[in-house]
Each structure stands twice: as C-alpha cells, then as structure tokens.
Coordinates of N, CA and C in Angstrom, one line a residue:
X25 N 11.7 11.1 -2.4 CA 11.6 9.7 -2.4 C 11.9 9.2 -3.8
X26 N 12.6 8.1 -3.9 CA 13.0 7.5 -5.2 C 12.0 6.5 -5.6
X27 N 11.1 6.8 -6.6 CA 10.1 5.8 -7.0 C 10.6 4.6 -7.7
X28 N 11.9 4.6 -8.2 CA 12.4 3.5 -8.8 C 13.0 2.4 -7.8
X29 N 13.2 2.9 -6.6 CA 13.7 2.0 -5.6 C 12.7 1.8 -4.4
X30 N 11.5 2.3 -4.6 CA 10.5 2.2 -3.7 C 9.5 1.2 -4.2
X31 N 9.0 0.3 -3.3 CA 8.0 -0.7 -3.8 C 7.0 -1.0 -2.6
X32 N 5.8 -0.8 -3.0 CA 4.7 -1.1 -2.0 C 3.8 -2.2 -2.6
X33 N 3.7 -3.3 -1.9 CA 2.9 -4.5 -2.4 C 1.8 -4.8 -1.5
X34 N 0.7 -5.2 -2.1 CA -0.5 -5.6 -1.3 C -0.9 -7.0 -1.8
X35 N -1.0 -7.9 -0.8 CA -1.4 -9.3 -1.1 C -2.9 -9.5 -0.7
X36 N -3.7 -9.9 -1.6 CA -5.1 -10.2 -1.4 C -5.4 -11.7 -1.6
X37 N -6.1 -12.3 -0.6 CA -6.3 -13.8 -0.7 C -7.7 -14.1 -0.9
X38 N -7.9 -15.2 -1.6 CA -9.2 -15.8 -1.9 C -9.8 -16.4 -0.7
X39 N -11.2 -16.4 -0.7 CA -11.8 -17.0 0.5 C -13.2 -17.6 0.0
X40 N -13.9 -18.2 1.0 CA -15.2 -18.8 0.7 C -15.1 -20.3 0.4
X41 N -16.2 -21.0 0.4 CA -16.2 -22.4 0.2 C -15.8 -22.8 -1.2
X42 N -15.8 -21.9 -2.2 CA -15.4 -22.1 -3.5 C -14.0 -21.4 -3.8
X43 N -13.2 -21.2 -2.8 CA -12.0 -20.5 -2.9 C -11.0 -21.2 -3.9
X44 N -11.1 -22.5 -4.0 CA -10.2 -23.2 -4.9 C -10.4 -22.8 -6.4
X45 N -11.6 -22.2 -6.7 CA -11.9 -21.7 -8.1 C -11.4 -20.3 -8.3
X46 N -10.9 -19.6 -7.3 CA -10.4 -18.3 -7.4 C -8.9 -18.2 -7.4
X47 N -8.4 -17.0 -7.2 CA -6.9 -16.8 -7.2 C -6.6 -15.8 -6.1
X48 N -5.4 -15.9 -5.5 CA -4.8 -14.9 -4.7 C -4.2 -13.8 -5.7
X49 N -4.2 -12.6 -5.2 CA -3.7 -11.5 -6.1 C -2.6 -10.7 -5.4
X50 N -1.7 -10.2 -6.2 CA -0.6 -9.3 -5.7 C -0.8 -8.0 -6.5
X51 N -0.8 -6.9 -5.7 CA -1.1 -5.6 -6.3 C 0.1 -4.7 -5.9
X52 N 0.6 -3.9 -6.9 CA 1.7 -3.1 -6.7 C 1.3 -1.6 -6.9
X53 N 1.7 -0.8 -5.9 CA 1.5 0.7 -6.1 C 2.5 1.2 -7.1
X54 N 2.1 2.1 -7.9 CA 2.9 2.7 -9.0 C 2.8 4.2 -8.9
X55 N 3.8 4.9 -9.3 CA 3.8 6.4 -9.4 C 3.7 7.0 -8.0
X56 N 4.4 6.4 -7.0 CA 4.4 6.9 -5.7 C 5.1 8.3 -5.6
X57 N 4.6 9.1 -4.8 CA 5.3 10.4 -4.5 C 5.4 10.5 -3.0
X58 N 6.5 10.9 -2.5 CA 6.7 11.0 -1.1 C 7.9 11.8 -0.6
X59 N 7.9 12.1 0.7 CA 9.0 12.8 1.3 C 9.2 12.3 2.7
X60 N 10.4 12.3 3.2 CA 10.8 11.8 4.5 C 11.6 12.9 5.2
X61 N 11.2 13.2 6.4 CA 11.9 14.2 7.2 C 12.4 13.7 8.5
X62 N 13.6 14.1 8.9 CA 14.1 13.7 10.2 C 14.5 14.9 11.0
X63 N 14.3 14.8 12.3 CA 14.8 15.8 13.2 C 15.4 15.1 14.4
X64 N 16.8 14.9 14.3 CA 17.4 14.1 15.4 C 17.0 12.7 15.3
X65 N 16.4 12.2 16.4 CA 15.9 10.8 16.4 C 14.4 10.7 16.0
X66 N 13.8 11.9 15.7 CA 12.4 11.9 15.3 C 12.3 11.8 13.8
X67 N 11.4 11.0 13.3 CA 11.2 10.9 11.9 C 9.7 10.9 11.5
X68 N 9.4 11.3 10.3 CA 8.1 11.2 9.8 C 8.2 11.2 8.3
X69 N 7.2 10.5 7.7 CA 7.2 10.5 6.2 C 5.8 10.4 5.7
X70 N 5.6 10.9 4.5 CA 4.3 10.9 3.8 C 4.5 10.3 2.4
X71 N 3.5 9.5 2.0 CA 3.6 8.9 0.7 C 2.2 8.8 0.1
X72 N 2.1 9.1 -1.2 CA 0.8 8.9 -1.8 C 0.9 8.3 -3.2
X73 N -0.1 7.6 -3.7 CA -0.1 7.1 -5.0 C -1.5 7.0 -5.5
X74 N -1.7 7.2 -6.8 CA -3.1 7.1 -7.4 C -3.6 5.7 -7.5
X75 N -4.8 5.4 -7.2 CA -5.4 4.1 -7.3 C -5.4 3.6 -8.7
X76 N -5.6 4.5 -9.7 CA -5.7 4.1 -11.1 C -4.4 3.6 -11.6
X77 N -3.3 3.9 -10.9 CA -2.0 3.4 -11.4 C -1.6 2.0 -10.9
X78 N -2.4 1.5 -10.0 CA -2.0 0.2 -9.4 C -1.9 -0.9 -10.4
X79 N -0.9 -1.7 -10.3 CA -0.6 -2.8 -11.2 C -1.1 -4.1 -10.5
X80 N -1.9 -4.9 -11.2 CA -2.5 -6.1 -10.6 C -1.9 -7.3 -11.3
X81 N -1.4 -8.3 -10.4 CA -1.0 -9.6 -10.9 C 0.1 -9.6 -12.0
X82 N 1.0 -8.7 -11.9 CA 2.2 -8.8 -12.8 C 2.9 -10.1 -12.7
X83 N 3.1 -10.8 -13.8 CA 3.7 -12.1 -13.7 C 5.0 -12.2 -12.9
X84 N 5.8 -11.3 -13.0 CA 7.1 -11.3 -12.2 C 6.8 -11.2 -10.7
X85 N 5.8 -10.4 -10.3 CA 5.5 -10.3 -8.9 C 4.8 -11.5 -8.4
X86 N 4.0 -12.2 -9.2 CA 3.3 -13.4 -8.8 C 4.4 -14.5 -8.6
X87 N 5.4 -14.6 -9.4 CA 6.4 -15.6 -9.2 C 7.2 -15.4 -7.9
X88 N 7.4 -14.1 -7.6 CA 8.2 -13.8 -6.4 C 7.3 -13.9 -5.1
X89 N 6.0 -13.9 -5.3 CA 5.1 -13.9 -4.1 C 5.0 -15.2 -3.4
X90 N 5.4 -16.3 -4.0 CA 5.4 -17.6 -3.3 C 4.4 -18.5 -3.9
X91 N 4.3 -19.7 -3.2 CA 3.5 -20.8 -3.8 C 2.0 -20.5 -3.9
X92 N 1.4 -19.7 -3.1 CA 0.0 -19.4 -3.2 C -0.4 -18.5 -4.4
X93 N 0.6 -18.0 -5.1 CA 0.4 -17.1 -6.2 C 0.9 -17.7 -7.6
X94 N 1.1 -19.0 -7.6 CA 1.7 -19.5 -8.8 C 0.7 -19.9 -9.9
X95 N -0.5 -20.0 -9.6 CA -1.5 -20.3 -10.6 C -1.6 -19.3 -11.7
X96 N -1.6 -19.6 -12.9 CA -1.6 -18.6 -14.0 C -2.9 -17.9 -14.1
X97 N -2.8 -16.6 -14.4 CA -4.0 -15.8 -14.6 C -3.9 -15.1 -16.0
X98 N -5.0 -15.2 -16.8 CA -4.9 -14.6 -18.1 C -5.2 -13.2 -18.1
X99 N -5.0 -12.5 -19.2 CA -5.2 -11.0 -19.2 C -6.6 -10.6 -19.0
X100 N -7.6 -11.4 -19.4 CA -9.0 -11.0 -19.2 C -9.3 -11.0 -17.7
X101 N -8.8 -12.1 -17.0 CA -9.1 -12.2 -15.6 C -8.4 -11.1 -14.8
X102 N -7.2 -10.7 -15.3 CA -6.5 -9.6 -14.6 C -7.2 -8.3 -14.8
X103 N -7.7 -8.0 -16.0 CA -8.4 -6.8 -16.2 C -9.7 -6.8 -15.4
X104 N -10.4 -7.9 -15.3 CA -11.6 -8.0 -14.5 C -11.3 -7.7 -13.0
X105 N -10.2 -8.3 -12.5 CA -9.9 -8.1 -11.1 C -9.6 -6.6 -10.8
X106 N -8.9 -6.0 -11.7 CA -8.5 -4.6 -11.6 C -9.8 -3.7 -11.6
X107 N -10.7 -4.0 -12.5 CA -11.9 -3.3 -12.6 C -12.8 -3.4 -11.3
X108 N -12.9 -4.6 -10.8 CA -13.7 -4.9 -9.6 C -13.0 -4.1 -8.4
X109 N -11.7 -4.2 -8.4 CA -11.0 -3.5 -7.3 C -11.2 -2.0 -7.3
X110 N -11.1 -1.4 -8.4 CA -11.3 0.1 -8.5 C -12.7 0.5 -8.2
X111 N -13.7 -0.4 -8.6 CA -15.1 -0.1 -8.2 C -15.3 -0.2 -6.7
X112 N -14.7 -1.2 -6.1 CA -14.9 -1.4 -4.6 C -14.3 -0.2 -3.9
X113 N -13.2 0.3 -4.4 CA -12.5 1.4 -3.8 C -13.1 2.8 -4.1
X114 N -14.1 2.8 -5.1 CA -14.7 4.0 -5.5 C -13.6 5.0 -5.9
X115 N -12.7 4.5 -6.8 CA -11.5 5.3 -7.2 C -11.8 6.6 -7.9
X116 N -13.0 6.8 -8.5 CA -13.3 8.0 -9.1 C -13.5 9.1 -8.1
X117 N -14.1 8.8 -7.0 CA -14.4 9.7 -5.9 C -13.2 9.9 -5.0
X118 N -12.5 8.8 -4.7 CA -11.3 8.9 -3.8 C -10.1 8.4 -4.6
X119 N -9.5 9.2 -5.4 CA -8.5 8.7 -6.3 C -7.1 8.3 -5.8
X120 N -6.8 8.8 -4.6 CA -5.5 8.5 -4.0 C -5.5 7.8 -2.7
X121 N -4.4 7.1 -2.5 CA -4.1 6.5 -1.1 C -3.0 7.4 -0.5
X122 N -3.1 7.8 0.7 CA -2.1 8.6 1.4 C -1.7 7.9 2.7
X123 N -0.4 7.7 2.8 CA 0.1 6.9 4.0 C 1.1 7.9 4.7
X124 N 1.0 8.0 6.0 CA 1.9 8.8 6.7 C 2.4 7.9 7.9
X125 N 3.7 8.2 8.3 CA 4.3 7.5 9.4 C 5.0 8.5 10.3
X126 N 5.0 8.2 11.6 CA 5.8 9.1 12.5 C 6.2 8.2 13.7
X127 N 7.2 8.6 14.4 CA 7.8 7.8 15.4 C 8.2 8.5 16.7
X128 N 8.7 7.7 17.7 CA 9.4 8.3 18.8 C 10.9 8.1 18.5
X129 N 11.5 7.3 19.3 CA 12.9 7.0 19.1 C 13.1 6.0 18.0
X130 N 14.2 6.0 17.3 CA 14.5 5.1 16.2 C 15.9 4.5 16.5
X131 N 16.2 3.3 15.8 CA 15.4 2.5 15.0 C 14.6 1.4 15.7
X132 N 13.8 0.7 15.0 CA 13.2 -0.5 15.6 C 12.1 -0.3 16.5
X133 N 11.5 0.8 16.6 CA 10.4 1.1 17.5 C 9.1 0.9 16.7
X134 N 8.0 0.9 17.5 CA 6.7 1.0 16.8 C 6.4 2.4 16.3
X135 N 5.9 2.4 15.1 CA 5.6 3.7 14.5 C 4.1 3.9 14.3
X136 N 3.6 5.1 14.4 CA 2.2 5.4 14.2 C 2.0 5.5 12.7
X137 N 1.1 4.7 12.1 CA 0.8 4.7 10.7 C -0.6 5.2 10.5
X138 N -0.7 6.1 9.6 CA -2.1 6.6 9.2 C -2.3 6.4 7.7
X139 N -3.4 5.8 7.3 CA -3.7 5.5 5.9 C -5.0 6.2 5.6
X140 N -5.0 7.1 4.6 CA -6.3 7.7 4.1 C -6.7 7.0 2.9
X141 N -7.9 6.4 2.9 CA -8.4 5.6 1.8 C -9.9 5.6 1.8
X142 N -10.5 5.8 0.7 CA -12.0 5.6 0.6 C -12.7 6.6 1.5
X143 N -12.1 7.7 1.8 CA -12.7 8.7 2.6 C -12.6 8.4 4.1
X144 N -11.7 7.5 4.5 CA -11.6 7.1 5.9 C -10.1 7.2 6.3
X145 N -9.8 7.8 7.5 CA -8.5 7.8 8.0 C -8.3 6.7 9.1
X146 N -7.5 5.8 8.8 CA -7.2 4.6 9.7 C -5.9 4.8 10.4
X147 N -5.8 4.6 11.7 CA -4.6 4.8 12.4 C -4.3 3.5 13.2
X148 N -3.0 3.2 13.2 CA -2.5 2.0 14.0 C -1.0 2.2 14.2
X149 N -0.5 1.4 15.1 CA 1.0 1.4 15.3 C 1.5 0.0 14.9
X150 N 2.6 0.0 14.2 CA 3.3 -1.2 13.8 C 4.8 -1.0 13.8
X151 N 5.5 -2.1 13.9 CA 7.0 -2.0 13.8 C 7.5 -1.6 12.5
X152 N 8.3 -0.7 12.4 CA 9.0 -0.2 11.2 C 10.4 0.0 11.4
X153 N 11.3 -0.5 10.5 CA 12.7 -0.3 10.7 C 13.2 0.5 9.5
X154 N 14.3 1.3 9.7 CA 14.9 1.9 8.6 C 16.3 2.2 8.9
X155 N 17.1 2.3 7.8 CA 18.5 2.6 7.8 C 18.7 4.0 7.4
X156 N 19.5 4.7 8.2 CA 19.7 6.2 8.0 C 21.2 6.4 7.7
X157 N 21.5 7.0 6.6 CA 22.8 7.3 6.2 C 22.9 8.8 5.8
X158 N 24.1 9.3 5.6 CA 24.2 10.7 5.2 C 23.6 11.0 3.8
X159 N 23.4 9.9 3.0 CA 22.9 10.1 1.7 C 21.5 9.6 1.4
X160 N 21.0 8.7 2.3 CA 19.6 8.2 2.0 C 19.0 7.7 3.2
X161 N 17.7 7.4 3.1 CA 16.9 6.7 4.1 C 16.2 5.5 3.4
X162 N 16.3 4.4 4.0 CA 15.6 3.2 3.5 C 14.7 2.6 4.6
X163 N 13.4 2.6 4.4 CA 12.5 2.1 5.4 C 11.8 0.8 4.9
X164 N 11.5 -0.1 5.9 CA 10.8 -1.4 5.5 C 9.6 -1.5 6.5
X165 N 8.5 -2.0 5.9 CA 7.3 -2.1 6.7 C 6.5 -3.3 6.3
X166 N 5.8 -3.9 7.2 CA 4.9 -5.1 6.9 C 3.8 -5.1 7.9
X167 N 2.6 -5.1 7.4 CA 1.4 -5.2 8.4 C 0.2 -5.6 7.6
X168 N -0.9 -5.9 8.4 CA -2.1 -6.4 7.8 C -3.2 -5.3 8.1
X169 N -4.2 -5.2 7.3 CA -5.3 -4.3 7.5 C -6.5 -4.8 6.8
X170 N -7.7 -4.6 7.4 CA -8.9 -5.0 6.9 C -9.6 -4.0 6.0
X171 N -10.2 -4.5 4.9 CA -10.9 -3.6 4.0 C -12.0 -2.9 4.7
X172 N -12.7 -3.7 5.6 CA -13.9 -3.1 6.2 C -13.5 -2.0 7.2
X173 N -12.3 -1.9 7.6 CA -11.8 -0.7 8.4 C -12.0 0.6 7.6
X174 N -12.0 0.5 6.3 CA -12.2 1.7 5.4 C -13.6 1.7 4.8
X175 N -14.5 1.0 5.4 CA -15.9 0.9 4.9 C -15.9 0.4 3.4
X176 N -15.0 -0.5 3.1 CA -15.0 -1.2 1.8 C -15.5 -2.6 2.0
X177 N -16.5 -2.9 1.1 CA -17.0 -4.3 1.1 C -16.2 -5.2 0.2
X178 N -15.5 -6.2 0.8 CA -14.7 -7.1 -0.1 C -15.5 -7.7 -1.2
X179 N -14.9 -7.8 -2.3 CA -15.6 -8.3 -3.5 C -16.0 -9.8 -3.3
X180 N -17.2 -10.1 -3.7 CA -17.7 -11.5 -3.5 C -18.7 -11.8 -4.6
X181 N -18.9 -13.0 -4.9 CA -19.9 -13.5 -5.8 C -20.5 -14.8 -5.3
X182 N -21.7 -15.2 -5.8 CA -22.3 -16.4 -5.4 C -22.6 -16.4 -3.9
X183 N -23.2 -15.3 -3.4 CA -23.5 -15.1 -2.0 C -22.4 -15.4 -1.1
X184 N -21.2 -15.0 -1.5 CA -20.0 -15.1 -0.7 C -19.3 -16.4 -0.8
X185 N -19.8 -17.3 -1.6 CA -19.1 -18.6 -1.8 C -17.7 -18.5 -2.4
X186 N -17.5 -17.4 -3.2 CA -16.2 -17.1 -3.7 C -16.0 -15.6 -3.5
X187 N -15.0 -15.3 -2.7 CA -14.8 -13.9 -2.3 C -13.3 -13.6 -2.1
X188 N -13.1 -12.3 -1.9 CA -11.8 -11.8 -1.4 C -11.8 -11.7 0.1
X189 N -10.8 -12.2 0.8 CA -10.8 -12.1 2.2 C -10.7 -10.6 2.6
X190 N -11.3 -10.3 3.8 CA -11.3 -9.0 4.3 C -9.9 -8.5 4.5
X191 N -9.0 -9.3 5.1 CA -7.7 -8.9 5.5 C -6.7 -8.8 4.3
X192 N -6.1 -7.7 4.1 CA -5.0 -7.5 3.1 C -3.7 -7.4 3.8
X193 N -2.6 -7.9 3.1 CA -1.3 -7.9 3.7 C -0.4 -6.9 2.9
X194 N 0.1 -5.9 3.6 CA 0.9 -4.9 2.9 C 2.3 -5.0 3.3
X195 N 3.2 -4.9 2.4 CA 4.7 -4.9 2.7 C 5.3 -3.9 1.8
X196 N 6.4 -3.3 2.2 CA 7.0 -2.3 1.3 C 8.4 -1.9 1.8
X197 N 9.1 -1.4 0.8 CA 10.4 -0.7 1.0 C 10.3 0.6 0.4
X198 N 10.7 1.6 1.2 CA 10.7 3.0 0.7 C 12.1 3.5 0.8
X199 N 12.6 4.1 -0.3 CA 13.9 4.6 -0.4 C 13.9 6.1 -0.8
X200 N 14.5 6.9 0.1 CA 14.5 8.3 -0.1 C 15.9 8.8 -0.1
X201 N 16.2 9.7 -1.1 CA 17.6 10.3 -1.2 C 17.5 11.6 -0.4
X202 N 18.6 11.9 0.4 CA 18.6 13.1 1.2 C 18.8 14.3 0.3
X203 N 18.0 15.3 0.6 CA 18.2 16.6 -0.1 C 17.8 17.7 1.0
X204 N 18.3 18.9 0.7 CA 17.9 20.0 1.6 C 16.5 20.5 1.1
X205 N 15.6 20.6 2.0 CA 14.2 20.9 1.6 C 13.6 21.8 2.7
X206 N 12.9 22.8 2.4 CA 12.2 23.6 3.4 C 11.2 22.8 4.2
X207 N 10.9 23.2 5.4 CA 9.9 22.5 6.2 C 8.6 22.4 5.5
X208 N 8.0 21.3 5.6 CA 6.7 21.0 4.9 C 5.7 20.5 5.9
X209 N 4.5 20.9 5.8 CA 3.4 20.4 6.6 C 2.6 19.3 5.8
X210 N 1.8 18.6 6.5 CA 0.9 17.6 5.8 C 0.1 18.3 4.7
X211 N -0.5 19.4 5.0 CA -1.3 20.1 4.1 C -0.5 20.5 2.8
X212 N 0.7 21.0 3.0 CA 1.6 21.3 1.9 C 1.8 20.1 1.0
X213 N 2.1 19.0 1.7 CA 2.4 17.7 0.9 C 1.2 17.4 0.1
X214 N 0.0 17.4 0.6 CA -1.2 17.0 -0.1 C -1.4 18.0 -1.3
X215 N -1.2 19.3 -1.1 CA -1.4 20.2 -2.1 C -0.4 20.1 -3.3
X216 N 0.9 19.8 -2.9 CA 1.9 19.9 -4.0 C 2.3 18.5 -4.5
X217 N 2.0 17.4 -3.8 CA 2.5 16.1 -4.2 C 1.3 15.1 -4.5
X218 N 0.2 15.4 -4.0 CA -0.9 14.4 -4.1 C -2.2 15.0 -4.6
X219 N -2.1 16.0 -5.5 CA -3.3 16.6 -6.0 C -3.6 16.1 -7.4

C-alpha cells in the first residue's frame, strides 16, 4: 500500500443544546500500513494505523471538508481535542486501528468490513468500489459507524449539553501498487505490519 496516496478521514460532529459553542472535527489517519490481495474476482485487504499518529483538524483538511468545518480552531483547542480523543479511545491499551475488507464479485458490490478498535471487532457490509489495473489497485469507501459500537463513550461536558455525536463518518481512498508477494494470513499481517 502506498501511504502517500492513501487517505483515511473521519468526520466527527458536535451535538447537544450548546452545539453552537463547539466545533466539528476532521481527523486523518497517518502512517497507514496495508496490503491488498486479489484472486481472480475475489479481493481482500488489511490496513492498520496507530491512534497516536492521527492528525486532528489540520487547516487544509478543514477547508476541504465543507461549510460545517470552516470555523477557525486555535492550536490549544486542537491539542485538547486530540487529548480527549486519545483518552476516549484508551490508546495506550489499544494502540492501533485495524481495518479489513473482503468481497464476493467485483466491482461495485457490497463488501464485508471489519474494524478492530478499543478491543472490539465490529463487522458490517458497505458498498466499496475499486479500480484494478496491472500496476495498482485504488479503492474508495464511505460509511458511518457509531462510537458506542466499540464501547466508546462519546466525549461530552456540561451533562451532555455540549458533546461529540455518537456517529462518525469515515471516508477514504486506498492506493496499492502491485507487487509479487507470498501468501499472507491475517495473523501474519498483524505480526509483521501492525505490531
């Protein structure tokens, strides 16, 4: 997988009766490691990244995210948001996010997606599309997931009057260059790429 052409983004939205005093946030996965394998029309991929590397509210990403993200955020607020996020995720105990996908026929079918986060394995199926060429694979995905599905309590203050909404919106593009590689199992991937 090419980390320079791969981008995983997570949008988190403000909620509560005092939501106007908060901010929406855009979070970017950094230092992703991954592999994509195909067997005829069957495909599967694994990707992981460390929670500590996640980038929060980068100005460029906020500008690209749309009107709900245009309010300026200073560095102190950004650092506080990142600290609260890592505490909620218990990043010291569960340092990595691991995402795996597998399919039936391609392209344009629903894919089975598994996310390992906060000690919980969450499974669902979503539409995923990808372009397959002799030199590379490029996959695109977009779906929503609730923090409570991973036993994570969304951050809130003032008895929930200002909070982060439970639902997060994930979108991404994964770009992988074709190479010859020996068969790999999920256990091999975790041991060699996500330790």
